[in-house]
Amino acid sequence: MASLFSTFPLLRRAAPKLSKEFFTYQAGRHAALRTQVLESLPLQRTFRSGKPRTSTATLEVGSAPNTASPLSSLSRTIRNAREKTSRNSYFPETSDKAVAYWLLGSAASVFGLVVFGGLTRLTESGLSITEWRPVTGSLPPMNAADWDSEFTKYRSSPEFKLLNPRMTLEEFKSIYYMEWGHRQWGRAVGLTFLIPAVYFIARRKVSVPIAVKIIGIAGLIGFQGVLGWWMVKSGLKDDLFAPGSHPRVSQYRLTAHLGTAFICYTAMLWNGLSILRERKLLADPVTADKTFSILRSPELKIFRRSVAGLAVLVFCTAMSGGLVAGLDAGLIYNEFPQMGLGLTPPKSELFSNFYSHTADGSDIWWRNMLENPSLVQLDHRILATTTFTSVLGLWAYTKLSPTLKTLLPVACKRGMHGVVSFVWLQVILGISTLIYLVPLPLASAHQAGSLALLSSVMILGGRTWVPSRASRLVAQKLANSGPIPKKAAPTSTLGSFGRQSRVSIGGKGIGVGATNPSV
């Protein structure tokens, strides 16, 4: 050993230091390492008491634990990495505000698409493109040969043979661009929804319920495209309408296409507004809890259910309007409130055997309700009148009921006023469209008004109904925050001079200085 130290002088000089570092018991450092290891064990963290125990070795030696040891640093790094991984491995409780604005922007785009689709139908441009090419159809014809090919396909359709046998190529281009623009807008809606949806979900900027709903809306958009072509296809076959009659798409498929668009728009609008409302409620959980308590009161139960029934009624009225549009039923009985010589056409006209497909006439009721233009228009009038009177009745209920005048929040009252305004506008547009034989501007505005009326009812519902998830999150936040601290009573700033004394002079309390509490 001596020869080894003589050979390596540096090793000889370092030997005392090495022996002191490795063979001397350092109680403080050992206690610190032991504490770090024990704290990293799950069972130890679960069953150890709330107070940290002081190591006896540390007390005996009297040295402070060395928290800067390499093992403690490594443990801290691993713990931080685990916490960071756990934070990124789950979706947040509330969605990002950008998701709400994106959903509302998508809803506005769908709103415009529905209105433009109505214009496409009113200008009889929907059957100008006789093929469905989701990818290659994105570009219009680029040269004369392409235009001749598209025009040749259209000349073989029933619409050209029966309605437009003298149409020129330039006239064909105008209706072609209308339908092409409608399809392009639909593609844009799909892309501007799908790409951000993938980003928001991948970056975990949405809660789990909103992520599921976004995926459902994306699937609904794709289904809407397929449904649109299924509707157009019904107007390209002679066997789907009576020989020699006006070529048109099936009113059933048109209503299904319109209804899907309404549902898609409503889902975007509702979820966008729900995210904003949820974030606003969680920002002030105390006020939110008070609002929920008011909205849950039994006195508002009738109002809450009435708003829900009103939303269903408005949707059904809009769908009956789709049947009217598909059958061109707005071009008959162009007066209001009468239909011919009375309020209703003759019964023989309303329930005609012409529309029955069975020998025993068992389908005469529902066939006439869905295929007879006279009865379809009468049904739309009845539903529209029912919607109008229901809105005014609910508005009068909020004005005349003392309970609702006291309990109903101001936001709900304002929402009710918005619904009343839109229903008046929609009634005026509907009657004007009927009287003036369905002019293009009025008919398009009437279709937009139906969607606006449904939007106002849904906004009113968002202010009236109690969202279960937001209510649960508010309750959790209140429970985690503990009892609400009360404001402390104002204290004197007189310090050691004691409490401020007041004497009565002339019936008024006047501060006259301070008295020592010991006196």
Short mmCIF file of C-alpha atoms in Angstrom, two decimals:
data_model
loop_
_atom_site.label_atom_id
_atom_site.label_comp_id
_atom_site.label_asym_id
_atom_site.label_seq_id
_atom_site.Cartn_x
_atom_site.Cartn_y
_atom_site.Cartn_z
CA MET A 1 0.00 0.00 0.00
CA ALA A 2 2.95 2.31 0.86
CA SER A 3 4.54 1.58 -2.50
CA LEU A 4 1.24 2.42 -4.21
CA PHE A 5 1.08 5.82 -2.48
CA SER A 6 4.74 6.47 -3.30
CA THR A 7 4.13 5.71 -6.95
CA PHE A 8 1.11 8.04 -7.17
CA PRO A 9 1.73 11.13 -5.01
CA LEU A 10 -1.58 12.68 -5.90
CA LEU A 11 -3.38 9.61 -4.61
CA ARG A 12 -1.46 9.89 -1.34
CA ARG A 13 -2.49 13.50 -0.87
CA ALA A 14 -6.15 12.69 -1.69
CA ALA A 15 -6.39 9.63 0.58
CA PRO A 16 -7.20 11.52 3.83
CA LYS A 17 -9.94 13.49 2.07
CA LEU A 18 -11.45 10.35 0.51
CA SER A 19 -11.46 8.53 3.83
CA LYS A 20 -13.14 11.47 5.50
CA GLU A 21 -15.84 11.67 2.79
CA PHE A 22 -16.64 7.94 2.53
CA PHE A 23 -16.10 6.64 6.04
CA THR A 24 -17.36 9.51 8.17
CA TYR A 25 -21.08 9.28 9.07
CA GLN A 26 -22.80 12.49 7.93
CA ALA A 27 -26.08 12.37 9.78
CA GLY A 28 -27.56 15.53 8.24
CA ARG A 29 -27.03 14.45 4.66
CA HIS A 30 -28.18 10.89 5.38
CA ALA A 31 -31.39 12.19 7.00
CA ALA A 32 -32.10 14.44 4.04
CA LEU A 33 -31.66 11.59 1.55
CA ARG A 34 -33.84 9.33 3.69
CA THR A 35 -36.59 11.96 3.78
CA GLN A 36 -36.48 12.42 -0.01
CA VAL A 37 -36.76 8.68 -0.64
CA LEU A 38 -39.63 8.24 1.80
CA GLU A 39 -41.56 11.17 0.35
CA SER A 40 -41.31 9.66 -3.15
CA LEU A 41 -43.14 6.50 -2.03
CA PRO A 42 -46.94 6.60 -2.69
CA LEU A 43 -47.83 4.63 0.44
CA GLN A 44 -45.63 6.84 2.57
CA ARG A 45 -47.35 9.96 1.21
CA THR A 46 -50.74 8.36 1.85
CA PHE A 47 -50.30 7.20 5.42
CA ARG A 48 -47.83 9.68 6.85
CA SER A 49 -49.21 12.25 9.20
CA GLY A 50 -49.83 15.85 8.31
CA LYS A 51 -46.84 17.11 10.39
CA PRO A 52 -43.37 16.34 9.05
CA ARG A 53 -41.28 14.42 11.53
CA THR A 54 -37.85 15.70 12.48
CA SER A 55 -35.03 13.24 12.14
CA THR A 56 -33.38 12.25 15.39
CA ALA A 57 -30.06 12.05 13.67
CA THR A 58 -30.39 15.65 12.60
CA LEU A 59 -31.22 16.69 16.15
CA GLU A 60 -28.27 14.82 17.58
CA VAL A 61 -25.69 16.18 15.20
CA GLY A 62 -27.36 19.56 14.89
CA SER A 63 -26.53 20.02 11.23
CA ALA A 64 -29.13 21.20 8.71
CA PRO A 65 -30.06 18.74 5.95
CA ASN A 66 -28.24 19.29 2.69
CA THR A 67 -31.11 19.94 0.27
CA ALA A 68 -28.76 20.57 -2.61
CA SER A 69 -27.56 17.00 -2.84
CA PRO A 70 -27.44 15.36 -6.30
CA LEU A 71 -30.05 12.78 -5.31
CA SER A 72 -32.55 15.42 -4.18
CA SER A 73 -32.04 17.36 -7.41
CA LEU A 74 -32.63 14.23 -9.46
CA SER A 75 -35.75 13.41 -7.43
CA ARG A 76 -37.05 16.93 -7.93
CA THR A 77 -36.44 16.75 -11.69
CA ILE A 78 -38.27 13.44 -11.98
CA ARG A 79 -41.17 14.76 -9.91
CA ASN A 80 -41.50 17.88 -12.06
CA ALA A 81 -41.43 15.79 -15.22
CA ARG A 82 -44.16 13.53 -13.88
CA GLU A 83 -46.31 16.51 -12.90
CA LYS A 84 -45.83 18.06 -16.33
CA THR A 85 -46.76 14.77 -18.02
CA SER A 86 -49.84 14.36 -15.86
CA ARG A 87 -50.93 17.91 -16.62
CA ASN A 88 -50.66 17.29 -20.36
CA SER A 89 -52.32 13.87 -20.31
CA TYR A 90 -55.87 15.06 -19.67
CA PHE A 91 -58.33 17.50 -21.19
CA PRO A 92 -59.16 20.71 -19.32
CA GLU A 93 -62.36 21.20 -17.39
CA THR A 94 -63.30 24.24 -19.47
CA SER A 95 -62.68 24.83 -23.14
CA ASP A 96 -60.58 27.66 -24.44
CA LYS A 97 -62.32 30.89 -25.42
CA ALA A 98 -60.88 30.60 -28.93
CA VAL A 99 -62.91 27.40 -29.40
CA ALA A 100 -66.10 29.31 -28.63
CA TYR A 101 -65.32 32.03 -31.16
CA TRP A 102 -64.44 29.41 -33.77
CA LEU A 103 -67.76 27.62 -33.22
CA LEU A 104 -69.71 30.88 -33.47
CA GLY A 105 -67.85 31.77 -36.66
CA SER A 106 -68.67 28.35 -38.12
CA ALA A 107 -72.32 28.85 -37.17
CA ALA A 108 -72.35 32.20 -39.00
CA SER A 109 -70.89 30.49 -42.08
CA VAL A 110 -73.57 27.79 -41.97
CA PHE A 111 -76.22 30.49 -41.59
CA GLY A 112 -75.01 32.13 -44.79
CA LEU A 113 -74.81 28.77 -46.53
CA VAL A 114 -78.45 28.02 -45.70
CA VAL A 115 -79.55 31.38 -47.12
CA PHE A 116 -77.44 30.88 -50.25
CA GLY A 117 -78.87 27.39 -50.65
CA GLY A 118 -82.35 28.90 -50.62
CA LEU A 119 -81.31 31.30 -53.38
CA THR A 120 -79.93 28.38 -55.37
CA ARG A 121 -83.29 26.62 -55.14
CA LEU A 122 -85.32 29.77 -55.91
CA THR A 123 -83.28 30.45 -59.06
CA GLU A 124 -83.71 26.79 -60.10
CA SER A 125 -79.96 26.32 -60.26
CA GLY A 126 -79.68 23.23 -58.07
CA LEU A 127 -79.97 20.72 -60.92
CA SER A 128 -77.40 22.35 -63.21
CA ILE A 129 -74.56 20.08 -62.03
CA THR A 130 -75.56 16.50 -62.70
CA GLU A 131 -72.58 14.80 -61.02
CA TRP A 132 -71.20 14.62 -57.52
CA ARG A 133 -67.41 14.89 -57.40
CA PRO A 134 -66.34 15.93 -53.91
CA VAL A 135 -62.66 16.37 -54.87
CA THR A 136 -62.36 16.86 -58.62
CA GLY A 137 -65.49 19.01 -58.72
CA SER A 138 -63.77 21.79 -56.79
CA LEU A 139 -62.72 23.48 -60.02
CA PRO A 140 -65.23 24.85 -62.54
CA PRO A 141 -64.89 24.18 -66.29
CA MET A 142 -61.68 25.83 -67.44
CA ASN A 143 -62.13 25.92 -71.23
CA ALA A 144 -64.74 25.72 -73.95
CA ALA A 145 -64.51 21.95 -74.19
CA ASP A 146 -65.23 21.54 -70.49
CA TRP A 147 -68.24 23.86 -70.73
CA ASP A 148 -69.61 21.93 -73.71
CA SER A 149 -69.24 18.69 -71.76
CA GLU A 150 -71.13 20.05 -68.73
CA PHE A 151 -73.83 21.58 -70.92
CA THR A 152 -74.30 18.28 -72.75
CA LYS A 153 -74.86 16.50 -69.44
CA TYR A 154 -77.43 19.09 -68.40
CA ARG A 155 -79.30 18.82 -71.74
CA SER A 156 -79.98 15.17 -70.92
CA SER A 157 -81.74 16.07 -67.64
CA PRO A 158 -85.54 16.32 -67.31
CA GLU A 159 -85.29 19.97 -66.24
CA PHE A 160 -83.73 21.01 -69.54
CA LYS A 161 -86.15 18.97 -71.64
CA LEU A 162 -89.30 20.17 -69.89
CA LEU A 163 -88.41 23.68 -68.69
CA ASN A 164 -85.33 25.03 -70.47
CA PRO A 165 -85.19 23.53 -73.99
CA ARG A 166 -84.13 26.91 -75.44
CA MET A 167 -81.42 27.68 -72.85
CA THR A 168 -78.12 28.94 -74.27
CA LEU A 169 -74.64 28.21 -72.99
CA GLU A 170 -74.32 31.65 -71.38
CA GLU A 171 -77.59 31.17 -69.50
CA PHE A 172 -76.41 27.77 -68.39
CA LYS A 173 -73.20 29.28 -67.00
CA SER A 174 -75.17 31.58 -64.69
CA ILE A 175 -77.10 28.76 -63.00
CA TYR A 176 -74.02 26.53 -63.06
CA TYR A 177 -72.00 29.06 -61.07
CA MET A 178 -74.81 29.36 -58.50
CA GLU A 179 -74.79 25.63 -57.76
CA TRP A 180 -70.99 25.46 -57.95
CA GLY A 181 -70.70 28.34 -55.47
CA HIS A 182 -73.11 26.58 -53.12
CA ARG A 183 -71.04 23.41 -53.22
CA GLN A 184 -67.80 25.33 -52.78
CA TRP A 185 -69.20 27.07 -49.73
CA GLY A 186 -70.14 23.68 -48.31
CA ARG A 187 -66.59 22.43 -48.87
CA ALA A 188 -65.22 25.54 -47.18
CA VAL A 189 -67.47 24.96 -44.16
CA GLY A 190 -66.21 21.40 -43.90
CA LEU A 191 -62.51 22.30 -44.15
CA THR A 192 -62.69 25.30 -41.82
CA PHE A 193 -64.37 23.09 -39.27
CA LEU A 194 -62.38 19.89 -39.61
CA ILE A 195 -58.85 21.35 -39.55
CA PRO A 196 -59.34 23.55 -36.45
CA ALA A 197 -61.22 20.71 -34.76
CA VAL A 198 -58.21 18.43 -35.13
CA TYR A 199 -55.92 21.18 -33.83
CA PHE A 200 -58.02 22.05 -30.79
CA ILE A 201 -58.49 18.43 -29.78
CA ALA A 202 -54.85 17.51 -30.37
CA ARG A 203 -53.67 20.51 -28.34
CA ARG A 204 -56.21 19.71 -25.62
CA LYS A 205 -57.87 23.10 -25.69
CA VAL A 206 -61.36 21.62 -25.27
CA SER A 207 -63.07 19.69 -22.51
CA VAL A 208 -64.07 16.08 -23.08
CA PRO A 209 -67.81 16.78 -23.60
CA ILE A 210 -67.06 19.55 -26.10
CA ALA A 211 -64.56 17.32 -27.92
CA VAL A 212 -67.20 14.63 -28.33
CA LYS A 213 -69.72 17.19 -29.60
CA ILE A 214 -67.20 18.63 -32.06
CA ILE A 215 -66.58 15.17 -33.49
CA GLY A 216 -70.34 14.69 -33.83
CA ILE A 217 -70.73 18.01 -35.64
CA ALA A 218 -67.90 17.10 -38.01
CA GLY A 219 -69.66 13.85 -38.85
CA LEU A 220 -72.91 15.75 -39.35
CA ILE A 221 -71.22 18.08 -41.85
CA GLY A 222 -70.02 15.10 -43.89
CA PHE A 223 -73.47 13.53 -43.74
CA GLN A 224 -74.96 16.84 -44.90
CA GLY A 225 -72.85 16.73 -48.07
CA VAL A 226 -74.02 13.22 -48.87
CA LEU A 227 -77.60 14.21 -48.15
CA GLY A 228 -77.31 17.20 -50.49
CA TRP A 229 -76.32 15.01 -53.41
CA TRP A 230 -79.06 12.51 -52.53
CA MET A 231 -81.53 15.41 -52.76
CA VAL A 232 -80.18 16.65 -56.11
CA LYS A 233 -80.25 13.14 -57.50
CA SER A 234 -84.00 12.95 -56.92
CA GLY A 235 -84.53 15.76 -59.46
CA LEU A 236 -82.54 14.03 -62.19
CA LYS A 237 -84.84 11.02 -62.59
CA ASP A 238 -88.19 10.99 -64.34
CA ASP A 239 -89.60 8.20 -62.18
CA LEU A 240 -89.55 10.32 -58.99
CA PHE A 241 -92.20 12.81 -60.14
CA ALA A 242 -95.32 12.62 -62.26
CA PRO A 243 -94.74 12.42 -66.05
CA GLY A 244 -94.91 15.85 -67.64
CA SER A 245 -94.92 17.73 -64.31
CA HIS A 246 -92.46 20.33 -63.09
CA PRO A 247 -89.09 18.65 -62.45
CA ARG A 248 -88.15 19.21 -58.83
CA VAL A 249 -86.27 17.50 -56.06
CA SER A 250 -88.13 15.37 -53.55
CA GLN A 251 -89.73 17.47 -50.84
CA TYR A 252 -88.81 14.77 -48.31
CA ARG A 253 -85.12 14.93 -49.20
CA LEU A 254 -85.19 18.72 -49.37
CA THR A 255 -86.67 18.91 -45.86
CA ALA A 256 -84.14 16.39 -44.58
CA HIS A 257 -81.32 18.45 -46.09
CA LEU A 258 -82.72 21.64 -44.56
CA GLY A 259 -83.30 20.02 -41.17
CA THR A 260 -79.74 18.70 -41.01
CA ALA A 261 -78.42 22.18 -41.78
CA PHE A 262 -80.59 23.64 -39.01
CA ILE A 263 -79.35 21.04 -36.53
CA CYS A 264 -75.73 21.62 -37.52
CA TYR A 265 -76.10 25.39 -37.14
CA THR A 266 -77.91 25.09 -33.81
CA ALA A 267 -75.24 22.73 -32.42
CA MET A 268 -72.45 25.14 -33.34
CA LEU A 269 -74.29 28.13 -31.92
CA TRP A 270 -75.32 26.38 -28.71
CA ASN A 271 -71.90 24.94 -27.89
CA GLY A 272 -70.11 28.19 -28.67
CA LEU A 273 -72.39 30.16 -26.39
CA SER A 274 -72.18 27.43 -23.72
CA ILE A 275 -68.39 27.72 -23.54
CA LEU A 276 -68.54 31.48 -23.11
CA ARG A 277 -71.26 31.22 -20.51
CA GLU A 278 -69.45 28.49 -18.59
CA ARG A 279 -66.26 30.54 -18.40
CA LYS A 280 -68.21 33.59 -17.27
CA LEU A 281 -69.97 31.61 -14.54
CA LEU A 282 -66.76 30.06 -13.25
CA ALA A 283 -65.14 33.49 -13.09
CA ASP A 284 -67.66 34.48 -10.39
CA PRO A 285 -68.96 31.25 -8.80
CA VAL A 286 -70.76 33.02 -5.96
CA THR A 287 -72.97 35.03 -8.33
CA ALA A 288 -73.39 31.98 -10.56
CA ASP A 289 -74.63 29.88 -7.65
CA LYS A 290 -77.19 32.54 -6.76
CA THR A 291 -78.37 32.68 -10.40
CA PHE A 292 -78.74 28.90 -10.51
CA SER A 293 -80.76 28.97 -7.30
CA ILE A 294 -83.17 31.43 -8.88
CA LEU A 295 -83.48 29.52 -12.15
CA ARG A 296 -84.10 26.24 -10.29
CA SER A 297 -87.01 27.69 -8.33
CA PRO A 298 -90.32 25.86 -8.85
CA GLU A 299 -91.99 29.14 -9.78
CA LEU A 300 -89.99 29.23 -13.03
CA LYS A 301 -90.67 25.62 -13.98
CA ILE A 302 -93.52 26.50 -16.37
CA PHE A 303 -91.41 29.17 -18.06
CA ARG A 304 -88.44 26.82 -18.53
CA ARG A 305 -90.59 24.13 -20.11
CA SER A 306 -92.40 26.66 -22.26
CA VAL A 307 -89.12 27.86 -23.75
CA ALA A 308 -88.17 24.26 -24.57
CA GLY A 309 -91.55 23.64 -26.21
CA LEU A 310 -91.20 26.89 -28.13
CA ALA A 311 -87.86 25.76 -29.58
CA VAL A 312 -89.42 22.51 -30.82
CA LEU A 313 -92.38 24.41 -32.27
CA VAL A 314 -90.17 26.85 -34.19
CA PHE A 315 -88.12 23.97 -35.63
CA CYS A 316 -91.22 22.08 -36.75
CA THR A 317 -92.63 25.22 -38.36
CA ALA A 318 -89.39 25.71 -40.30
CA MET A 319 -89.47 22.09 -41.47
CA SER A 320 -93.05 22.51 -42.70
CA GLY A 321 -91.72 25.48 -44.65
CA GLY A 322 -89.28 23.09 -46.30
CA LEU A 323 -92.22 20.98 -47.48
CA VAL A 324 -93.89 24.14 -48.82
CA ALA A 325 -90.73 25.02 -50.74
CA GLY A 326 -90.28 21.52 -52.12
CA LEU A 327 -93.85 21.40 -53.45
CA ASP A 328 -93.95 25.08 -54.56
CA ALA A 329 -97.03 25.36 -52.36
CA GLY A 330 -96.40 29.06 -51.86
CA LEU A 331 -97.57 29.76 -55.40
CA ILE A 332 -101.19 28.90 -54.61
CA TYR A 333 -103.74 30.65 -52.38
CA ASN A 334 -101.82 33.91 -52.37
CA GLU A 335 -104.00 35.70 -49.84
CA PHE A 336 -104.13 35.85 -46.07
CA PRO A 337 -105.85 34.89 -43.81
CA GLN A 338 -108.29 33.32 -46.26
CA MET A 339 -107.57 30.43 -48.61
CA GLY A 340 -110.04 30.82 -51.45
CA LEU A 341 -113.58 31.38 -50.23
CA GLY A 342 -112.87 30.59 -46.57
CA LEU A 343 -110.21 30.13 -43.99
CA THR A 344 -109.49 26.66 -45.38
CA PRO A 345 -109.97 24.99 -48.78
CA PRO A 346 -112.75 22.40 -49.18
CA LYS A 347 -112.26 19.10 -47.38
CA SER A 348 -112.38 17.20 -50.66
CA GLU A 349 -109.35 19.18 -51.82
CA LEU A 350 -107.44 18.81 -48.59
CA PHE A 351 -107.86 15.02 -48.39
CA SER A 352 -107.92 13.98 -52.01
CA ASN A 353 -107.78 10.37 -53.14
CA PHE A 354 -105.38 11.48 -55.87
CA TYR A 355 -102.45 11.31 -53.46
CA SER A 356 -103.31 7.90 -52.01
CA HIS A 357 -101.16 4.97 -53.13
CA THR A 358 -103.28 2.18 -51.66
CA ALA A 359 -106.59 0.74 -52.81
CA ASP A 360 -108.25 1.07 -49.41
CA GLY A 361 -107.06 4.67 -48.96
CA SER A 362 -105.34 3.95 -45.65
CA ASP A 363 -102.54 6.40 -46.43
CA ILE A 364 -104.80 9.27 -47.48
CA TRP A 365 -104.18 11.25 -44.28
CA TRP A 366 -100.42 11.35 -44.13
CA ARG A 367 -99.96 11.39 -47.91
CA ASN A 368 -102.04 14.53 -48.21
CA MET A 369 -100.32 16.15 -45.23
CA LEU A 370 -96.91 15.67 -46.85
CA GLU A 371 -97.64 15.70 -50.60
CA ASN A 372 -100.80 17.77 -51.18
CA PRO A 373 -99.72 21.43 -51.73
CA SER A 374 -103.02 22.80 -50.41
CA LEU A 375 -102.88 20.90 -47.13
CA VAL A 376 -99.13 21.46 -46.78
CA GLN A 377 -99.63 25.22 -47.00
CA LEU A 378 -102.53 25.05 -44.53
CA ASP A 379 -100.36 23.08 -42.10
CA HIS A 380 -97.62 25.69 -42.39
CA ARG A 381 -100.12 28.45 -41.70
CA ILE A 382 -101.43 26.66 -38.63
CA LEU A 383 -97.95 26.00 -37.26
CA ALA A 384 -96.83 29.57 -37.93
CA THR A 385 -99.93 31.00 -36.24
CA THR A 386 -99.44 28.68 -33.29
CA THR A 387 -95.81 29.78 -32.97
CA PHE A 388 -96.79 33.44 -33.12
CA THR A 389 -99.51 33.15 -30.49
CA SER A 390 -97.31 31.00 -28.25
CA VAL A 391 -94.54 33.58 -28.26
CA LEU A 392 -96.93 36.41 -27.48
CA GLY A 393 -98.60 34.33 -24.77
CA LEU A 394 -95.29 33.53 -23.10
CA TRP A 395 -94.29 37.19 -23.30
CA ALA A 396 -97.59 38.23 -21.70
CA TYR A 397 -97.01 35.63 -18.97
CA THR A 398 -93.70 37.27 -18.09
CA LYS A 399 -95.37 40.68 -17.96
CA LEU A 400 -98.54 39.79 -16.03
CA SER A 401 -97.29 37.21 -13.56
CA PRO A 402 -96.10 38.90 -10.34
CA THR A 403 -93.84 35.96 -9.57
CA LEU A 404 -92.05 36.09 -12.92
CA LYS A 405 -91.76 39.86 -12.76
CA THR A 406 -89.88 39.45 -9.49
CA LEU A 407 -87.85 36.25 -10.01
CA LEU A 408 -87.04 36.22 -13.74
CA PRO A 409 -83.49 37.50 -14.33
CA VAL A 410 -82.99 40.56 -16.49
CA ALA A 411 -81.11 38.53 -19.12
CA CYS A 412 -84.13 36.26 -19.58
CA LYS A 413 -86.45 39.24 -19.95
CA ARG A 414 -84.22 40.71 -22.63
CA GLY A 415 -84.06 37.37 -24.41
CA MET A 416 -87.85 37.20 -24.38
CA HIS A 417 -88.05 40.63 -25.97
CA GLY A 418 -85.69 39.46 -28.72
CA VAL A 419 -87.89 36.45 -29.48
CA VAL A 420 -90.96 38.67 -29.72
CA SER A 421 -89.18 41.00 -32.15
CA PHE A 422 -88.04 38.18 -34.41
CA VAL A 423 -91.43 36.46 -34.47
CA TRP A 424 -93.12 39.70 -35.54
CA LEU A 425 -90.54 40.13 -38.30
CA GLN A 426 -90.97 36.54 -39.45
CA VAL A 427 -94.76 36.81 -39.63
CA ILE A 428 -94.53 39.99 -41.71
CA LEU A 429 -92.01 38.39 -44.07
CA GLY A 430 -94.09 35.22 -44.43
CA ILE A 431 -97.32 37.01 -45.28
CA SER A 432 -95.53 39.36 -47.70
CA THR A 433 -93.84 36.42 -49.43
CA LEU A 434 -97.19 34.71 -49.91
CA ILE A 435 -99.11 37.76 -51.12
CA TYR A 436 -96.44 38.86 -53.62
CA LEU A 437 -96.07 35.37 -55.19
CA VAL A 438 -92.73 34.41 -53.61
CA PRO A 439 -90.36 37.11 -54.87
CA LEU A 440 -86.69 36.26 -54.55
CA PRO A 441 -85.65 38.86 -51.90
CA LEU A 442 -88.67 38.27 -49.64
CA ALA A 443 -88.48 34.48 -49.90
CA SER A 444 -84.77 34.49 -49.05
CA ALA A 445 -85.33 36.86 -46.13
CA HIS A 446 -88.18 34.66 -44.88
CA GLN A 447 -85.89 31.62 -44.83
CA ALA A 448 -83.19 33.58 -43.01
CA GLY A 449 -85.82 34.84 -40.55
CA SER A 450 -86.76 31.30 -39.57
CA LEU A 451 -83.16 30.56 -38.64
CA ALA A 452 -82.85 33.86 -36.79
CA LEU A 453 -86.02 33.14 -34.82
CA LEU A 454 -84.71 29.72 -33.83
CA SER A 455 -81.43 31.34 -32.78
CA SER A 456 -83.22 33.82 -30.53
CA VAL A 457 -85.18 31.02 -28.86
CA MET A 458 -82.00 29.04 -28.25
CA ILE A 459 -80.30 32.10 -26.77
CA LEU A 460 -83.29 32.55 -24.47
CA GLY A 461 -83.03 28.90 -23.50
CA GLY A 462 -79.32 29.32 -22.71
CA ARG A 463 -80.25 32.06 -20.26
CA THR A 464 -83.18 30.14 -18.77
CA TRP A 465 -82.12 26.50 -18.51
CA VAL A 466 -79.62 25.46 -15.85
CA PRO A 467 -76.60 23.75 -17.46
CA SER A 468 -75.86 20.66 -15.42
CA ARG A 469 -72.12 20.58 -16.13
CA ALA A 470 -71.57 24.26 -15.41
CA SER A 471 -73.59 23.90 -12.22
CA ARG A 472 -71.41 21.00 -11.12
CA LEU A 473 -68.19 22.90 -11.87
CA VAL A 474 -69.43 25.93 -9.96
CA ALA A 475 -70.31 23.75 -6.97
CA GLN A 476 -66.85 22.14 -7.06
CA LYS A 477 -65.14 25.50 -7.22
CA LEU A 478 -67.13 26.79 -4.28
CA ALA A 479 -66.35 23.65 -2.29
CA ASN A 480 -62.62 23.92 -3.03
CA SER A 481 -62.50 27.61 -2.17
CA GLY A 482 -64.01 26.99 1.26
CA PRO A 483 -66.35 29.31 3.16
CA ILE A 484 -66.72 32.84 1.90
CA PRO A 485 -64.68 35.13 4.14
CA LYS A 486 -66.65 37.84 5.85
CA LYS A 487 -65.52 41.41 5.79
CA ALA A 488 -63.66 42.33 8.94
CA ALA A 489 -65.07 45.11 11.08
CA PRO A 490 -63.17 48.38 10.78
CA THR A 491 -60.54 48.67 13.46
CA SER A 492 -59.05 51.72 15.04
CA THR A 493 -55.60 52.88 14.02
CA LEU A 494 -54.86 54.53 17.32
CA GLY A 495 -52.29 51.88 18.27
CA SER A 496 -51.24 51.89 21.91
CA PHE A 497 -53.41 54.84 22.76
CA GLY A 498 -56.46 52.55 23.17
CA ARG A 499 -59.94 52.75 21.74
CA GLN A 500 -61.50 55.89 20.37
CA SER A 501 -64.10 57.24 22.74
CA ARG A 502 -67.27 59.09 21.82
CA VAL A 503 -69.22 61.46 24.02
CA SER A 504 -72.68 62.81 23.43
CA ILE A 505 -72.86 66.54 22.98
CA GLY A 506 -76.17 67.93 21.97
CA GLY A 507 -77.49 64.49 20.95
CA LYS A 508 -74.63 63.87 18.50
CA GLY A 509 -71.76 61.50 18.95
CA ILE A 510 -68.46 63.32 18.56
CA GLY A 511 -65.03 61.73 18.81
CA VAL A 512 -62.97 63.53 21.47
CA GLY A 513 -59.75 61.62 21.35
CA ALA A 514 -58.63 58.36 22.88
CA THR A 515 -58.65 56.84 26.31
CA ASN A 516 -56.27 54.33 27.62
CA PRO A 517 -58.03 50.96 28.08
CA SER A 518 -56.30 50.51 31.40
CA VAL A 519 -57.95 53.59 32.86
#
